[in-house]
Amino acid sequence: MKVGDYVVWADHEDDDLHFVRPAGIILETRSHWTGNHADWGENYTEFLILLQHNGELSWEFGSDLVVLYESR
């Protein structure tokens, strides 16, 4: 995931194709993991999301998000 990607909330209950809940657009990323945790990947990276449903900003972990449309 990267800045500009449009993301939806991950569905942790099942893998069936069905309606996905839109989250919004990634505006910024930050990672607090260094040293031994640097290789944990984007699931532990936080993403600043401009939320579609209310226009507010929210920091969310990558494990809660799935990319629907990639930015170029």
C-alpha atoms as an extended CHARMM CRD file, in Angstrom:
* protein
*
        72  EXT
         1         1  MET       CA              0.0000000000        0.0000000000        0.0000000000  PROA      1               0.0000000000
         2         2  LYS       CA              1.1810000000        3.4910000000       -0.7690000000  PROA      2               0.0000000000
         3         3  VAL       CA              0.0560000000        7.1050000000       -0.7140000000  PROA      3               0.0000000000
         4         4  GLY       CA             -2.7880000000        7.6480000000       -3.1640000000  PROA      4               0.0000000000
         5         5  ASP       CA             -4.1880000000        4.1040000000       -3.0060000000  PROA      5               0.0000000000
         6         6  TYR       CA             -7.9410000000        3.7370000000       -2.4300000000  PROA      6               0.0000000000
         7         7  VAL       CA             -8.4930000000        1.1590000000        0.2950000000  PROA      7               0.0000000000
         8         8  VAL       CA            -11.3990000000       -0.7940000000        1.7730000000  PROA      8               0.0000000000
         9         9  TRP       CA            -11.7800000000       -2.4580000000        5.1540000000  PROA      9               0.0000000000
        10        10  ALA       CA            -10.4470000000       -6.0140000000        5.2520000000  PROA      10              0.0000000000
        11        11  ASP       CA            -12.9870000000       -8.7370000000        5.9200000000  PROA      11              0.0000000000
        12        12  HSD       CA            -11.4870000000      -11.0720000000        8.5110000000  PROA      12              0.0000000000
        13        13  GLU       CA            -14.5120000000      -13.3760000000        8.7260000000  PROA      13              0.0000000000
        14        14  ASP       CA            -14.4930000000      -15.0890000000        5.3360000000  PROA      14              0.0000000000
        15        15  ASP       CA            -12.9680000000      -14.9350000000        1.8810000000  PROA      15              0.0000000000
        16        16  ASP       CA            -16.2100000000      -14.8920000000       -0.1310000000  PROA      16              0.0000000000
        17        17  LEU       CA            -16.6090000000      -12.1710000000       -2.7150000000  PROA      17              0.0000000000
        18        18  HSD       CA            -19.2490000000       -9.7360000000       -1.4990000000  PROA      18              0.0000000000
        19        19  PHE       CA            -19.7380000000       -6.0560000000       -0.7690000000  PROA      19              0.0000000000
        20        20  VAL       CA            -16.6220000000       -4.4180000000        0.6600000000  PROA      20              0.0000000000
        21        21  ARG       CA            -16.8720000000       -1.4600000000        3.0040000000  PROA      21              0.0000000000
        22        22  PRO       CA            -14.9600000000        1.5170000000        1.5580000000  PROA      22              0.0000000000
        23        23  ALA       CA            -12.3990000000        3.1600000000        3.8270000000  PROA      23              0.0000000000
        24        24  GLY       CA            -10.8550000000        5.9720000000        1.7730000000  PROA      24              0.0000000000
        25        25  ILE       CA             -7.5930000000        7.2680000000        0.3140000000  PROA      25              0.0000000000
        26        26  ILE       CA             -4.1530000000        6.8560000000        1.8930000000  PROA      26              0.0000000000
        27        27  LEU       CA             -2.5750000000       10.2630000000        2.5350000000  PROA      27              0.0000000000
        28        28  GLU       CA              0.5120000000        9.3230000000        4.5770000000  PROA      28              0.0000000000
        29        29  THR       CA              2.3320000000        6.3230000000        6.0700000000  PROA      29              0.0000000000
        30        30  ARG       CA              4.3540000000        5.8360000000        9.2360000000  PROA      30              0.0000000000
        31        31  SER       CA              6.1430000000        2.9020000000       10.7780000000  PROA      31              0.0000000000
        32        32  HSD       CA              7.3940000000        2.7300000000       14.3550000000  PROA      32              0.0000000000
        33        33  TRP       CA              9.1060000000       -0.6120000000       13.8600000000  PROA      33              0.0000000000
        34        34  THR       CA             12.8910000000       -0.6120000000       13.6800000000  PROA      34              0.0000000000
        35        35  GLY       CA             15.6280000000       -3.1240000000       14.3370000000  PROA      35              0.0000000000
        36        36  ASN       CA             14.2470000000       -6.6510000000       14.7390000000  PROA      36              0.0000000000
        37        37  HSD       CA             10.7480000000       -5.5680000000       13.6830000000  PROA      37              0.0000000000
        38        38  ALA       CA             11.7010000000       -3.8290000000       10.4290000000  PROA      38              0.0000000000
        39        39  ASP       CA             10.8290000000       -6.9240000000        8.3590000000  PROA      39              0.0000000000
        40        40  TRP       CA              7.2700000000       -7.2950000000        9.7150000000  PROA      40              0.0000000000
        41        41  GLY       CA              5.8950000000       -5.5620000000        6.6280000000  PROA      41              0.0000000000
        42        42  GLU       CA              2.9760000000       -3.2490000000        5.9530000000  PROA      42              0.0000000000
        43        43  ASN       CA              0.5760000000       -5.0700000000        8.2900000000  PROA      43              0.0000000000
        44        44  TYR       CA              2.2910000000       -3.1920000000       11.1150000000  PROA      44              0.0000000000
        45        45  THR       CA              2.5890000000        0.0860000000        9.2320000000  PROA      45              0.0000000000
        46        46  GLU       CA              0.0460000000        2.8020000000       10.0040000000  PROA      46              0.0000000000
        47        47  PHE       CA             -1.6980000000        4.6290000000        7.1920000000  PROA      47              0.0000000000
        48        48  LEU       CA             -3.3700000000        8.0310000000        7.4520000000  PROA      48              0.0000000000
        49        49  ILE       CA             -6.7110000000        7.5860000000        5.6860000000  PROA      49              0.0000000000
        50        50  LEU       CA             -9.0910000000       10.2910000000        4.4860000000  PROA      50              0.0000000000
        51        51  LEU       CA            -12.2640000000        8.4190000000        5.3940000000  PROA      51              0.0000000000
        52        52  GLN       CA            -14.9390000000        8.3200000000        2.7120000000  PROA      52              0.0000000000
        53        53  HSD       CA            -17.9540000000        8.0230000000        5.0160000000  PROA      53              0.0000000000
        54        54  ASN       CA            -17.3280000000       11.1680000000        7.0940000000  PROA      54              0.0000000000
        55        55  GLY       CA            -14.3730000000       13.0750000000        5.6110000000  PROA      55              0.0000000000
        56        56  GLU       CA            -12.3020000000       12.7360000000        8.7830000000  PROA      56              0.0000000000
        57        57  LEU       CA             -8.6840000000       11.5930000000        9.0610000000  PROA      57              0.0000000000
        58        58  SER       CA             -7.7800000000        8.3710000000       10.8260000000  PROA      58              0.0000000000
        59        59  TRP       CA             -4.5810000000        6.3700000000       11.4130000000  PROA      59              0.0000000000
        60        60  GLU       CA             -5.2330000000        2.6850000000       10.6240000000  PROA      60              0.0000000000
        61        61  PHE       CA             -3.0030000000       -0.3910000000       10.5410000000  PROA      61              0.0000000000
        62        62  GLY       CA             -2.3250000000       -2.1190000000        7.2210000000  PROA      62              0.0000000000
        63        63  SER       CA             -3.7350000000       -5.3980000000        8.5320000000  PROA      63              0.0000000000
        64        64  ASP       CA             -7.1970000000       -3.7680000000        8.5920000000  PROA      64              0.0000000000
        65        65  LEU       CA             -7.0400000000       -2.5400000000        4.9780000000  PROA      65              0.0000000000
        66        66  VAL       CA             -7.0520000000       -3.9470000000        1.4490000000  PROA      66              0.0000000000
        67        67  VAL       CA             -6.1690000000       -1.9870000000       -1.7020000000  PROA      67              0.0000000000
        68        68  LEU       CA             -9.1000000000       -1.6760000000       -4.1090000000  PROA      68              0.0000000000
        69        69  TYR       CA             -7.5300000000        0.7900000000       -6.5930000000  PROA      69              0.0000000000
        70        70  GLU       CA             -3.8050000000        1.5070000000       -6.8450000000  PROA      70              0.0000000000
        71        71  SER       CA             -2.5190000000        4.9880000000       -7.5470000000  PROA      71              0.0000000000
        72        72  ARG       CA             -0.1530000000        5.3950000000      -10.4690000000  PROA      72              0.0000000000
